[in-house]
Amino acid sequence: MHIYIYDDYVNTKKYDNALARIETRITDLGLNGKIIRLGLLRNINEAVENEIKRGAKTIVAVGNDGTVNKIINAIISAGINNQMDVEVPLGIIPVGNEGNLIAETLGIGKEEEAGDVLSARRIEKLDIAQAGNSFFISQARIASQGTTLEIEKNYSIEIMEPGEINVINLSVFSDLPEEAQANPRDGILELYIKTKAGRKLTKLNPSSNQSLFSLKKLTIINKKYPIILDNAIEISTPAEISVNRSLNVIVGKERRF
Amino acid sequence: MFKSQGDKEKIKEVETIIGPSIKVKGNFNGQGNIVVEGILEGSLKTNGDVFIGDKAKIAATIEAHEARIGGEVSGNIKIKKYVEIAASAKIFGDIECASMSVERGAILNGKCTMIPERKDEVKS
């Protein structure tokens, strides 16, 4: 059975029409399933774990990047709790006009269009990164001010100017240089550091305050600023970031990797 | 890597870039080409090529396949093939390489040892 998990923000009047269109499209495609509506009282991890145990065919996140992150964390946690590799694929139906960068990067169109992607069921096994006790699929971001990076206990990186640090598994920002467009299937993270806010650069240029490292594990330390995962959730530091898990994800033909 | 001197050429197929406002401390081991424009302290080892920018400051031993040095290096340098020392370079350390060129104006304080280039060595 397909399990559709509606984030709490979509259960508002603003999205009534969008949800109606999505549900009609899903019915037309014969992809009906169970709907779970997230709310304050519902434990998402428990709900997802129960559905996986009951043999869910697909877990579909209906919402935005934050929803995708919550569901990924729930699926991975279910795998850890039950000491198994979860094969159930994650589907995504983006709702709303903002904060759907993950879906866009995976080639999933909005609302009804996402139904067609679900129907095509093109599955890719993608790396999932871990930061502290949380998981993310796209990138971890933190301000460079006061940040120290320790790389696999071999060396440390100190950033001497204000800027931004991105640890990228799946690059959701299309304006990043080609070299920083990480491949989410290679078990490697790209560490991209840009100091001094300047013009957007589509080509990597060392003399323009851009730095790039490829690595498997690093520790981020910053006493003041948090790390933002998947453009949605914040975690505090110190946090070790690594890429050591994977997840089946339904992607579109127009994916950017 | 350094046959053509264009800026674009130097970062072709680059694996790591240490930008101008970055300081790396420790033992950096890489497989691919590395560009250093910032500060590096410790050691730098790669199977690829190293490009050290004119403003880079390095207090480290360097081991690489080929190298172009434009900045300040304090430490021994061991290059399997060709090393190019630019006019802006200030090197305080010994160099071991198969072939080299030194541009007028470069400062080189150290022992220079030429080792024969081994034909069976394949760049990885």
PDB file of C-alpha atoms in Angstrom, chain A residues 154-161 179 190 193 195 204-214, chain B residues 7 10-11 13-29 35 37 39:
ATOM      1  CA  ASN A 154      43.963  14.347   9.770  1.00  0.00           C
ATOM      2  CA  TYR A 155      43.710  18.081   9.401  1.00  0.00           C
ATOM      3  CA  SER A 156      41.632  21.079  10.404  1.00  0.00           C
ATOM      4  CA  ILE A 157      40.315  23.987   8.359  1.00  0.00           C
ATOM      5  CA  GLU A 158      40.000  27.485   9.686  1.00  0.00           C
ATOM      6  CA  ILE A 159      38.104  30.112   7.708  1.00  0.00           C
ATOM      7  CA  MET A 160      39.482  33.584   8.193  1.00  0.00           C
ATOM      8  CA  GLU A 161      36.682  35.635   6.620  1.00  0.00           C
ATOM      9  CA  GLU A 179      32.637  20.975  -9.347  1.00  0.00           C
ATOM     10  CA  GLU A 190      31.753  17.898  -1.090  1.00  0.00           C
ATOM     11  CA  ILE A 193      33.324  27.134   1.336  1.00  0.00           C
ATOM     12  CA  THR A 195      33.771  33.650   1.762  1.00  0.00           C
ATOM     13  CA  LEU A 204      35.036  27.455  -9.655  1.00  0.00           C
ATOM     14  CA  ASN A 205      37.715  30.074  -9.224  1.00  0.00           C
ATOM     15  CA  PRO A 206      40.264  29.698  -6.409  1.00  0.00           C
ATOM     16  CA  SER A 207      41.190  33.359  -6.386  1.00  0.00           C
ATOM     17  CA  SER A 208      37.567  34.364  -5.796  1.00  0.00           C
ATOM     18  CA  ASN A 209      37.376  32.993  -2.270  1.00  0.00           C
ATOM     19  CA  GLN A 210      35.973  29.616  -3.084  1.00  0.00           C
ATOM     20  CA  SER A 211      37.336  26.420  -1.597  1.00  0.00           C
ATOM     21  CA  LEU A 212      36.457  22.828  -2.301  1.00  0.00           C
ATOM     22  CA  PHE A 213      37.299  19.557  -0.553  1.00  0.00           C
ATOM     23  CA  SER A 214      36.049  16.006  -1.134  1.00  0.00           C
TER      24      SER A 214
ATOM     25  CA  ASP B   7      44.308  30.327 -15.069  1.00  0.00           C
ATOM     26  CA  LYS B  10      45.461  25.253 -13.734  1.00  0.00           C
ATOM     27  CA  ILE B  11      42.195  24.216 -12.116  1.00  0.00           C
ATOM     28  CA  GLU B  13      39.921  18.488 -13.045  1.00  0.00           C
ATOM     29  CA  VAL B  14      40.772  19.879  -9.650  1.00  0.00           C
ATOM     30  CA  GLU B  15      39.846  17.797  -6.613  1.00  0.00           C
ATOM     31  CA  THR B  16      40.707  20.238  -3.851  1.00  0.00           C
ATOM     32  CA  ILE B  17      40.952  24.003  -3.650  1.00  0.00           C
ATOM     33  CA  ILE B  18      42.302  25.729  -0.572  1.00  0.00           C
ATOM     34  CA  GLY B  19      41.098  29.278  -1.169  1.00  0.00           C
ATOM     35  CA  PRO B  20      42.833  32.519  -0.118  1.00  0.00           C
ATOM     36  CA  SER B  21      40.969  32.918   3.181  1.00  0.00           C
ATOM     37  CA  ILE B  22      41.453  29.320   4.283  1.00  0.00           C
ATOM     38  CA  LYS B  23      44.039  27.915   6.668  1.00  0.00           C
ATOM     39  CA  VAL B  24      44.624  24.159   6.677  1.00  0.00           C
ATOM     40  CA  LYS B  25      46.600  22.611   9.538  1.00  0.00           C
ATOM     41  CA  GLY B  26      47.641  18.974   9.599  1.00  0.00           C
ATOM     42  CA  ASN B  27      48.391  16.194   7.179  1.00  0.00           C
ATOM     43  CA  PHE B  28      46.516  16.627   3.929  1.00  0.00           C
ATOM     44  CA  ASN B  29      46.469  13.532   1.725  1.00  0.00           C
ATOM     45  CA  VAL B  35      45.206  24.204  -5.827  1.00  0.00           C
ATOM     46  CA  GLU B  37      45.858  29.883  -2.625  1.00  0.00           C
ATOM     47  CA  ILE B  39      47.718  28.892   4.131  1.00  0.00           C
TER      48      ILE B  39
END
